[in-house]
Short mmCIF file of C-alpha atoms in Angstrom, two decimals:
data_model
loop_
_atom_site.label_atom_id
_atom_site.label_comp_id
_atom_site.label_asym_id
_atom_site.label_seq_id
_atom_site.Cartn_x
_atom_site.Cartn_y
_atom_site.Cartn_z
CA UNK T 22 -96.51 -2.04 4.58
CA UNK T 23 -100.08 -0.71 4.43
CA UNK T 24 -102.62 -3.46 4.97
CA UNK T 25 -105.21 -4.13 2.20
CA UNK T 26 -108.39 -2.22 3.01
CA UNK T 27 -111.73 -2.02 1.23
CA UNK T 28 -112.35 1.75 1.53
CA UNK T 29 -109.39 3.71 2.62
CA UNK T 30 -106.42 4.14 0.22
CA UNK T 31 -103.31 6.27 0.38
CA UNK T 32 -105.46 9.52 0.49
CA UNK T 33 -108.87 8.78 2.13
CA UNK T 34 -111.56 7.00 0.28
CA UNK T 35 -111.72 7.48 -3.53
CA UNK T 36 -113.65 6.18 -6.52
CA UNK T 37 -116.01 6.72 -9.34
CA UNK T 38 -119.03 8.86 -8.30
CA UNK T 39 -122.23 6.86 -7.53
CA UNK T 40 -120.31 3.63 -7.83
CA UNK T 41 -119.14 1.88 -4.50
CA UNK T 42 -117.47 3.24 -2.41
CA UNK T 43 -118.50 6.70 -3.67
CA UNK T 44 -122.31 6.23 -3.04
CA UNK T 45 -124.56 8.10 -0.87
CA UNK T 46 -125.24 4.83 1.11
CA UNK T 47 -121.59 4.38 1.84
CA UNK T 48 -121.05 8.12 2.64
CA UNK T 49 -123.90 7.76 5.11
CA UNK T 50 -122.18 4.90 6.87
CA UNK T 51 -118.80 6.81 6.75
CA UNK T 52 -120.42 9.72 8.50
CA UNK T 53 -121.98 7.58 11.16
CA UNK T 54 -118.73 5.53 11.75
CA UNK T 55 -116.39 8.57 11.77
CA UNK T 56 -118.72 10.51 13.94
CA UNK T 57 -118.98 7.63 16.48
CA UNK T 58 -115.21 7.10 16.38
CA UNK T 59 -114.62 10.83 17.38
CA UNK T 60 -117.34 11.10 19.94
CA UNK T 61 -115.36 11.39 23.10
CA UNK T 62 -116.41 13.10 26.11
CA UNK T 63 -119.65 14.89 27.18
CA UNK T 64 -119.23 18.03 25.11
CA UNK T 65 -121.35 18.97 22.08
CA UNK T 66 -119.32 17.31 19.22
CA UNK T 67 -119.04 18.97 15.90
CA UNK T 68 -117.61 18.27 12.42
CA UNK T 69 -116.69 20.60 9.56
CA UNK T 70 -117.49 19.44 5.93
CA UNK T 71 -115.96 21.19 2.90
CA UNK T 72 -115.97 20.11 -0.75
CA UNK T 73 -114.65 20.99 -4.20
CA UNK T 74 -116.91 21.83 -7.29
CA UNK T 75 -117.79 18.36 -8.52
CA UNK T 76 -121.51 17.59 -9.35
CA UNK T 77 -121.33 14.48 -7.03
CA UNK T 78 -120.63 16.62 -4.09
CA UNK T 79 -124.29 17.59 -4.00
CA UNK T 80 -124.99 13.83 -3.48
CA UNK T 81 -122.27 12.98 -0.91
CA UNK T 82 -122.37 16.02 1.29
CA UNK T 83 -126.04 15.53 2.53
CA UNK T 84 -125.34 11.84 2.94
CA UNK T 85 -122.46 12.65 5.27
CA UNK T 86 -124.53 15.19 7.10
CA UNK T 87 -127.22 12.60 7.70
CA UNK T 88 -124.68 10.20 9.10
CA UNK T 89 -123.02 12.68 11.40
CA UNK T 90 -126.29 14.17 12.81
CA UNK T 91 -127.64 10.70 13.25
CA UNK T 92 -124.98 10.08 15.84
CA UNK T 93 -125.44 13.27 17.55
CA UNK T 94 -122.74 15.47 15.86
CA UNK T 95 -123.33 19.06 14.85
CA UNK T 96 -122.24 19.92 11.40
CA UNK T 97 -120.61 23.08 9.90
CA UNK T 98 -120.84 23.13 6.03
CA UNK T 99 -118.50 25.48 4.34
CA UNK T 100 -119.21 24.63 0.61
CA UNK T 101 -116.42 24.80 -1.92
CA UNK T 102 -113.13 25.35 0.03
CA UNK T 103 -109.52 24.21 -0.47
CA UNK T 104 -108.36 21.02 1.40
CA UNK T 105 -105.91 23.08 3.40
CA UNK T 106 -108.57 25.49 4.44
CA UNK T 107 -110.71 22.60 5.77
CA UNK T 108 -107.78 21.32 7.75
CA UNK T 109 -107.06 24.75 9.11
CA UNK T 110 -110.72 25.54 10.02
CA UNK T 111 -111.13 22.17 11.77
CA UNK T 112 -108.43 23.10 14.14
CA UNK T 113 -109.31 26.81 14.44
CA UNK T 114 -112.93 26.06 15.16
CA UNK T 115 -112.07 23.26 17.69
CA UNK T 116 -114.03 20.70 15.67
CA UNK T 117 -113.71 17.05 16.55
CA UNK T 118 -113.02 16.15 12.93
CA UNK T 119 -113.02 17.65 9.43
CA UNK T 120 -114.17 16.22 6.07
CA UNK T 121 -113.13 17.06 2.54
CA UNK T 122 -115.14 15.81 -0.29
CA UNK T 123 -112.68 15.85 -3.30
CA UNK T 124 -110.74 13.69 -5.64
CA UNK T 125 -107.98 16.38 -5.92
CA UNK T 126 -106.57 16.55 -9.43
CA UNK T 127 -108.83 13.71 -10.83
CA UNK T 128 -111.61 14.40 -13.42
CA UNK T 129 -115.13 15.37 -12.34
CA UNK T 130 -116.47 11.85 -12.45
CA UNK T 131 -114.28 10.71 -9.57
CA UNK T 132 -114.74 11.83 -5.99
CA UNK T 133 -113.28 11.08 -2.60
CA UNK T 134 -113.73 11.65 1.22
CA UNK T 135 -110.68 12.71 3.13
CA UNK T 136 -110.88 12.90 7.02
CA UNK T 137 -108.87 15.13 9.38
CA UNK T 138 -108.53 14.82 13.08
CA UNK T 139 -109.15 17.74 15.59
CA UNK T 140 -105.34 18.69 15.12
CA UNK T 141 -106.03 19.25 11.38
CA UNK T 142 -103.82 16.33 10.27
CA UNK T 143 -104.97 13.49 8.12
CA UNK T 144 -105.82 10.35 10.04
CA UNK T 145 -103.23 7.62 10.86
CA UNK T 146 -103.62 4.22 9.23
CA UNK T 147 -104.67 2.86 12.53
CA UNK T 148 -107.53 5.34 12.93
CA UNK T 149 -108.75 4.78 9.33
CA UNK T 150 -108.68 0.96 9.89
CA UNK T 151 -110.80 1.31 12.99
CA UNK T 152 -113.34 3.42 11.16
CA UNK T 153 -113.36 1.03 8.32
CA UNK T 154 -114.01 -1.81 10.71
CA UNK T 155 -116.94 0.15 12.03
CA UNK T 156 -118.30 0.79 8.44
CA UNK T 157 -118.01 -2.88 7.72
CA UNK T 158 -119.22 -4.22 10.93
CA UNK T 159 -122.61 -5.88 11.56
CA UNK T 160 -123.41 -3.67 14.50
CA UNK T 161 -124.34 -0.02 13.49
CA UNK T 162 -122.81 2.91 15.60
CA UNK T 163 -125.16 3.90 18.43
CA UNK T 164 -127.65 6.32 17.14
CA UNK T 165 -128.44 9.51 19.08
CA UNK T 166 -131.63 9.82 21.00
CA UNK T 167 -134.39 11.90 19.38
CA UNK T 168 -133.46 14.89 21.53
CA UNK T 169 -129.78 14.45 20.95
CA UNK T 170 -129.60 14.55 17.17
CA UNK T 171 -127.10 16.89 15.59
CA UNK T 172 -127.77 20.08 13.88
CA UNK T 173 -126.41 21.25 10.52
CA UNK T 174 -125.73 24.91 9.42
CA UNK T 175 -123.83 26.79 6.85
CA UNK T 176 -120.67 28.66 8.05
CA UNK T 177 -121.03 31.92 6.20
CA UNK T 178 -117.61 33.42 7.14
CA UNK T 179 -115.49 30.52 6.18
CA UNK T 180 -114.14 32.15 2.90
CA UNK T 181 -113.10 35.23 4.84
CA UNK T 182 -111.44 33.18 7.66
CA UNK T 183 -109.17 31.42 5.13
CA UNK T 184 -108.41 34.48 3.10
CA UNK T 185 -107.24 36.28 6.34
CA UNK T 186 -105.20 33.19 7.32
CA UNK T 187 -103.45 32.91 3.96
CA UNK T 188 -102.70 36.63 3.80
CA UNK T 189 -101.07 36.37 7.33
CA UNK T 190 -98.57 33.83 5.95
CA UNK T 191 -96.88 36.56 3.89
CA UNK T 192 -93.99 38.21 5.75
CA UNK T 193 -95.05 41.04 7.92
CA UNK T 194 -95.09 44.39 5.99
CA UNK T 195 -94.77 42.59 2.55
CA UNK T 196 -97.36 43.21 -0.22
CA UNK T 197 -97.51 42.24 -3.79
CA UNK T 198 -98.03 45.71 -5.25
CA UNK T 199 -96.70 45.95 -8.73
CA UNK T 200 -96.90 42.31 -9.53
CA UNK T 201 -99.22 41.06 -12.29
CA UNK T 202 -100.33 37.52 -11.64
CA UNK T 203 -102.44 35.05 -13.57
CA UNK T 204 -104.03 32.48 -11.31
CA UNK T 205 -105.69 29.31 -12.58
CA UNK T 206 -108.00 27.74 -9.93
CA UNK T 207 -108.78 24.61 -12.09
CA UNK T 208 -112.55 25.36 -11.73
CA UNK T 209 -112.06 23.96 -8.28
CA UNK T 210 -112.32 24.63 -4.64
CA UNK T 211 -110.10 27.72 -4.58
CA UNK T 212 -112.05 29.61 -7.37
CA UNK T 213 -113.17 32.35 -5.00
CA UNK T 214 -110.53 32.53 -2.27
CA UNK T 215 -107.22 32.41 -4.32
CA UNK T 216 -107.97 35.46 -6.52
CA UNK T 217 -109.30 37.29 -3.36
CA UNK T 218 -106.14 36.62 -1.44
CA UNK T 219 -103.90 37.85 -4.21
CA UNK T 220 -106.05 40.94 -4.88
CA UNK T 221 -106.14 41.92 -1.21
CA UNK T 222 -102.37 41.71 -1.14
CA UNK T 223 -102.38 44.39 -3.78
CA UNK T 224 -101.36 42.21 -6.76
CA UNK T 225 -102.91 42.79 -10.17
CA UNK T 226 -104.81 39.59 -10.64
CA UNK T 227 -106.13 37.92 -13.80
CA UNK T 228 -108.19 34.84 -12.75
CA UNK T 229 -108.90 31.85 -15.01
CA UNK T 230 -110.51 28.46 -14.21
CA UNK T 231 -112.92 30.25 -12.01
CA UNK T 232 -116.25 29.21 -13.62
CA UNK T 233 -116.96 25.82 -12.18
CA UNK T 234 -120.09 23.99 -13.65
CA UNK T 235 -119.77 20.68 -11.88
CA UNK T 236 -118.14 19.01 -14.86
CA UNK T 237 -115.12 21.17 -15.77
CA UNK T 238 -113.00 20.75 -12.61
CA UNK T 239 -109.26 20.07 -13.73
CA UNK T 240 -110.32 19.78 -17.40
CA UNK T 241 -107.66 21.30 -19.47
CA UNK T 242 -106.79 23.66 -16.60
CA UNK T 243 -104.99 23.70 -13.33
CA UNK T 244 -101.63 22.29 -12.19
CA UNK T 245 -101.95 19.12 -14.20
CA UNK T 246 -102.88 20.92 -17.46
CA UNK T 247 -100.95 24.27 -17.27
CA UNK T 248 -101.07 25.09 -21.02
CA UNK T 249 -104.03 27.56 -20.52
CA UNK T 250 -102.05 29.39 -17.87
CA UNK T 251 -98.91 29.45 -20.01
CA UNK T 252 -100.79 31.15 -22.77
CA UNK T 253 -102.57 33.60 -20.47
CA UNK T 254 -99.30 34.78 -18.75
CA UNK T 255 -97.76 35.48 -22.13
CA UNK T 256 -100.86 37.10 -23.57
CA UNK T 257 -101.44 39.41 -20.49
CA UNK T 258 -97.78 40.17 -20.00
CA UNK T 259 -97.87 38.97 -16.38
CA UNK T 260 -94.91 38.51 -14.22
CA UNK T 261 -95.75 34.93 -13.51
CA UNK T 262 -98.71 32.48 -13.17
CA UNK T 263 -99.99 30.31 -10.32
CA UNK T 264 -101.78 26.98 -11.12
CA UNK T 265 -103.68 25.07 -8.38
CA UNK T 266 -105.38 21.75 -8.73
CA UNK T 267 -109.03 20.97 -7.91
CA UNK T 268 -108.72 21.09 -4.11
CA UNK T 269 -105.79 23.54 -4.15
CA UNK T 270 -103.34 21.38 -2.23
CA UNK T 271 -100.95 21.29 -5.30
CA UNK T 272 -99.06 24.06 -7.06
CA UNK T 273 -97.09 24.66 -10.16
CA UNK T 274 -96.10 28.08 -11.41
CA UNK T 275 -95.29 29.60 -14.84
CA UNK T 276 -92.66 32.27 -15.45
CA UNK T 277 -93.18 35.41 -17.61
CA UNK T 278 -91.99 33.48 -20.76
CA UNK T 279 -94.69 30.85 -20.17
CA UNK T 280 -92.29 28.04 -19.03
CA UNK T 281 -93.63 25.74 -16.11
CA UNK T 282 -91.85 25.81 -12.80
CA UNK T 283 -92.35 22.51 -10.98
CA UNK T 284 -92.39 21.57 -7.39
CA UNK T 285 -88.66 20.83 -7.19
CA UNK T 286 -87.73 24.31 -8.19
CA UNK T 287 -90.43 25.92 -5.95
CA UNK T 288 -89.01 23.94 -2.87
CA UNK T 289 -85.44 25.22 -3.91
CA UNK T 290 -86.61 28.80 -3.84
CA UNK T 291 -88.34 28.47 -0.46
CA UNK T 292 -85.64 26.49 1.11
CA UNK T 293 -82.92 29.11 0.06
CA UNK T 294 -85.16 31.96 1.13
CA UNK T 295 -85.94 30.34 4.53
CA UNK T 296 -82.38 29.45 5.19
CA UNK T 297 -81.31 33.07 4.68
CA UNK T 298 -84.02 34.18 7.05
CA UNK T 299 -83.10 31.57 9.67
CA UNK T 300 -86.53 29.93 9.41
CA UNK T 301 -85.58 26.56 7.83
CA UNK T 302 -85.90 24.09 10.67
CA UNK T 303 -82.99 21.65 11.15
CA UNK T 304 -81.37 23.18 8.05
CA UNK T 305 -83.11 20.75 5.83
CA UNK T 306 -86.19 19.74 3.63
CA UNK T 307 -87.91 16.52 2.85
CA UNK T 308 -88.65 15.38 -0.65
CA UNK T 309 -89.51 12.10 -2.24
CA UNK T 310 -87.48 9.59 -4.37
CA UNK T 311 -88.86 11.16 -7.46
CA UNK T 312 -87.44 14.73 -6.83
CA UNK T 313 -84.64 15.56 -9.25
CA UNK T 314 -81.04 14.90 -8.34
CA UNK T 315 -80.40 18.57 -9.35
CA UNK T 316 -82.44 19.68 -6.37
CA UNK T 317 -80.42 17.59 -4.09
CA UNK T 318 -77.11 18.79 -5.38
CA UNK T 319 -78.35 22.41 -5.30
CA UNK T 320 -79.51 22.33 -1.69
CA UNK T 321 -76.55 20.31 -0.50
CA UNK T 322 -74.30 23.02 -1.99
CA UNK T 323 -76.13 25.50 0.30
CA UNK T 324 -75.48 23.28 3.32
CA UNK T 325 -79.10 22.06 3.31
CA UNK T 326 -79.92 18.41 3.92
CA UNK T 327 -82.40 16.61 1.76
CA UNK T 328 -84.24 13.64 3.28
CA UNK T 329 -85.92 11.48 0.71
CA UNK T 330 -89.19 9.39 1.34
CA UNK T 331 -91.49 7.12 -0.60
CA UNK T 332 -93.81 8.80 -3.15
CA UNK T 333 -96.73 10.36 -1.42
CA UNK T 334 -97.36 13.55 0.58
CA UNK T 335 -98.36 11.52 3.63
CA UNK T 336 -94.88 9.98 3.80
CA UNK T 337 -93.29 13.48 3.29
CA UNK T 338 -95.41 14.73 6.30
CA UNK T 339 -94.57 11.75 8.44
CA UNK T 340 -90.80 12.40 7.93
CA UNK T 341 -91.26 16.10 8.65
CA UNK T 342 -93.15 15.52 11.82
CA UNK T 343 -90.95 12.62 12.91
CA UNK T 344 -87.73 14.55 12.38
CA UNK T 345 -88.64 18.16 12.94
CA UNK T 346 -88.50 19.67 9.51
CA UNK T 347 -90.88 22.47 8.43
CA UNK T 348 -90.45 22.27 4.62
CA UNK T 349 -91.20 19.33 2.42
CA UNK T 350 -92.99 18.36 -0.76
CA UNK T 351 -93.14 16.56 -4.03
CA UNK T 352 -91.99 17.37 -7.65
CA UNK T 353 -95.75 17.28 -8.66
CA UNK T 354 -96.26 20.44 -6.46
CA UNK T 355 -97.50 19.14 -3.14
CA UNK T 356 -95.65 21.58 -0.80
CA UNK T 357 -96.07 21.32 3.00
CA UNK T 358 -95.10 24.35 4.99
CA UNK T 359 -95.67 23.08 8.58
CA UNK T 360 -95.13 26.48 10.12
CA UNK T 361 -98.53 27.28 8.53
CA UNK T 362 -100.35 24.25 7.49
CA UNK T 363 -100.93 20.60 8.45
CA UNK T 364 -101.18 19.53 4.68
CA UNK T 365 -100.16 20.73 1.33
CA UNK T 366 -101.39 24.33 0.58
CA UNK T 367 -100.74 25.48 -2.96
CA UNK T 368 -101.75 29.13 -2.33
CA UNK T 369 -99.73 29.49 0.87
CA UNK T 370 -96.65 27.95 -0.89
CA UNK T 371 -97.15 30.35 -3.83
CA UNK T 372 -97.16 33.36 -1.43
CA UNK T 373 -93.77 32.30 -0.12
CA UNK T 374 -92.41 32.18 -3.65
CA UNK T 375 -93.91 35.58 -4.46
CA UNK T 376 -92.50 37.20 -1.40
CA UNK T 377 -88.97 35.96 -2.28
CA UNK T 378 -89.44 36.95 -5.90
CA UNK T 379 -90.42 40.49 -4.92
CA UNK T 380 -87.52 40.86 -2.56
CA UNK T 381 -85.14 39.68 -5.25
CA UNK T 382 -86.29 42.23 -7.92
CA UNK T 383 -85.48 39.53 -10.52
CA UNK T 384 -87.72 38.04 -13.35
CA UNK T 385 -89.32 34.76 -12.52
CA UNK T 386 -87.54 33.08 -15.39
CA UNK T 387 -84.19 33.64 -13.58
CA UNK T 388 -85.15 33.70 -9.93
CA UNK T 389 -87.38 30.53 -9.91
CA UNK T 390 -84.82 28.31 -11.61
CA UNK T 391 -82.39 27.71 -8.90
CA UNK T 392 -80.81 24.70 -10.44
CA UNK T 393 -80.49 22.85 -13.88
CA UNK T 394 -82.43 19.56 -13.67
CA UNK T 395 -80.54 16.42 -14.39
CA UNK T 396 -81.99 14.51 -17.40
CA UNK T 397 -84.73 12.37 -15.90
CA UNK T 398 -86.86 9.49 -17.63
CA UNK T 399 -89.74 7.62 -16.21
CA UNK T 400 -91.31 4.71 -18.03
CA UNK T 401 -93.96 2.20 -16.98
CA UNK T 402 -94.18 -1.58 -17.66
CA UNK T 403 -97.42 -3.47 -17.38
CA UNK T 404 -97.20 -6.99 -16.01
CA UNK T 405 -99.46 -10.00 -15.55
CA UNK T 406 -98.74 -10.45 -11.82
CA UNK T 407 -95.99 -12.36 -9.95
CA UNK T 408 -92.68 -10.76 -8.89
CA UNK T 409 -90.91 -9.77 -12.10
CA UNK T 410 -88.42 -7.51 -10.09
CA UNK T 411 -87.07 -10.57 -8.29
CA UNK T 412 -86.01 -12.47 -11.44
CA UNK T 413 -82.29 -12.80 -11.97
CA UNK T 414 -82.25 -11.25 -15.43
CA UNK T 415 -84.10 -8.06 -14.08
CA UNK T 416 -81.72 -7.96 -10.98
CA UNK T 417 -78.77 -8.22 -13.37
CA UNK T 418 -80.07 -5.34 -15.52
CA UNK T 419 -80.65 -3.12 -12.45
CA UNK T 420 -77.11 -3.81 -11.07
CA UNK T 421 -75.53 -3.10 -14.42
CA UNK T 422 -77.55 0.17 -14.65
CA UNK T 423 -76.43 1.32 -11.28
CA UNK T 424 -72.82 0.60 -12.08
CA UNK T 425 -73.14 2.45 -15.48
CA UNK T 426 -74.58 5.60 -13.91
CA UNK T 427 -72.34 5.49 -10.84
CA UNK T 428 -72.40 8.52 -8.47
CA UNK T 429 -73.50 10.74 -11.36
CA UNK T 430 -77.03 9.31 -11.37
CA UNK T 431 -79.59 7.24 -9.75
CA UNK T 432 -82.37 4.69 -10.47
CA UNK T 433 -85.71 4.40 -8.66
CA UNK T 434 -87.84 1.36 -9.47
CA UNK T 435 -91.19 0.75 -7.74
CA UNK T 436 -94.41 -1.10 -8.31
CA UNK T 437 -97.50 0.91 -8.65
CA UNK T 438 -99.81 0.92 -5.69
CA UNK T 439 -102.97 0.97 -7.79
CA UNK T 440 -102.18 -0.83 -11.10
CA UNK T 441 -100.28 -3.94 -12.29
CA UNK T 442 -97.33 -1.54 -13.34
CA UNK T 443 -93.72 -1.23 -12.59
CA UNK T 444 -92.35 2.28 -12.74
CA UNK T 445 -88.76 2.63 -13.74
CA UNK T 446 -87.05 6.06 -13.36
CA UNK T 447 -83.42 6.93 -13.97
CA UNK T 448 -81.53 10.23 -14.10
CA UNK T 449 -78.03 11.28 -14.60
CA UNK T 450 -75.62 13.80 -16.17
CA UNK T 451 -75.75 12.05 -19.60
CA UNK T 452 -79.14 11.91 -21.18
CA UNK T 453 -78.30 9.28 -23.60
CA UNK T 454 -76.81 7.10 -20.83
CA UNK T 455 -80.07 7.56 -18.88
CA UNK T 456 -82.12 6.53 -21.93
CA UNK T 457 -79.92 3.34 -22.41
CA UNK T 458 -80.16 2.09 -18.80
CA UNK T 459 -83.87 2.57 -18.75
CA UNK T 460 -84.25 0.74 -22.07
CA UNK T 461 -82.18 -2.18 -20.78
CA UNK T 462 -84.22 -2.49 -17.57
CA UNK T 463 -87.55 -2.12 -19.50
CA UNK T 464 -86.35 -4.94 -21.87
CA UNK T 465 -85.52 -7.26 -18.99
CA UNK T 466 -88.81 -6.57 -17.23
CA UNK T 467 -90.81 -7.15 -20.44
CA UNK T 468 -89.15 -10.52 -20.90
CA UNK T 469 -89.75 -11.42 -17.25
CA UNK T 470 -93.47 -10.35 -17.48
#
């Protein structure tokens, strides 16, 4: 169980901009503490900082720079850049740590600070807890002497470095000539690099969501709001569409008919393609408890194992690293390809799908639907506290639901990590049966709450 902490949550530090902990004062302390934590040895230490396009990035970035330089770290600033690019550049440039200022798919008024170690991976719980203790401690991190202060500079070729990296993940000799693609960058961090990668790989590119103004990130666009992409794909007669979120670590796609292709279907495409190429490590993939049972049955039919984890890309990555898998992800579109990246990379995942699609010669509506999803229903119940899941009546309802669905379905019930909610998900072959068992559990929970 993760310990309760004031700043760090499941994905770095996050909150409402200019409200604790997303203030310039706290960002300054984070920079000082993280800089001190990663100052090890006598070499000149350095940190790389990227951000998305939120207005509050202009406030948080200089505060972090001040904190890092105050403890003697040199700073590379790369400006708007996808989260996976920050992770890649941190490792490629041999930085001591990397920082991404982003609240991912949240609205503009939120922001966050994600930290990466020198290996490009997000920090462990233990490392975050040590940094948090330094932030909260009475003793400030040791400040550098006047002649040892850090310097800050812009890294002008960061975009080009990531573009070349992303292009190199496409199979050798493969290009996207003849493919018309709409790409929705969510007015976020990938608004420059994603269209550039696709164009340089010879695709015909129609970019949308590429006019950030500080306020419109993720607003009615991107992977969480794909309607604009659906309409654009149909209007332009494109072969398919790509939707990223605000920091480009999440992906959904749209076929030529305008239908959304979720993360489960995309993982199925990549898993089957990589299995055929002999690239699928350990012959399996990692997904969360929320991935559709149809995905599990499909990959099992190919002889591919599916390992399930708790919800959250950090848990997917932990299982991948611990058990040696190189493909994992979530239904929501976080797809981790560890042969290339240390975190989810929506653009790189899209390129793997495009490569397989081009090779097949099929339309996206056929090729990118590898399985028929089982009917799945998710509902939330708000409660006033306590442990409603442990009441006898709720336990009886859950037991009865499991017996009703049998081997043809499954139930996932979990408390929210951020709100007083209990999430109830069921899926199975019979949609009416799924509806009934969820209703029965919800009724029992409402009575217990």
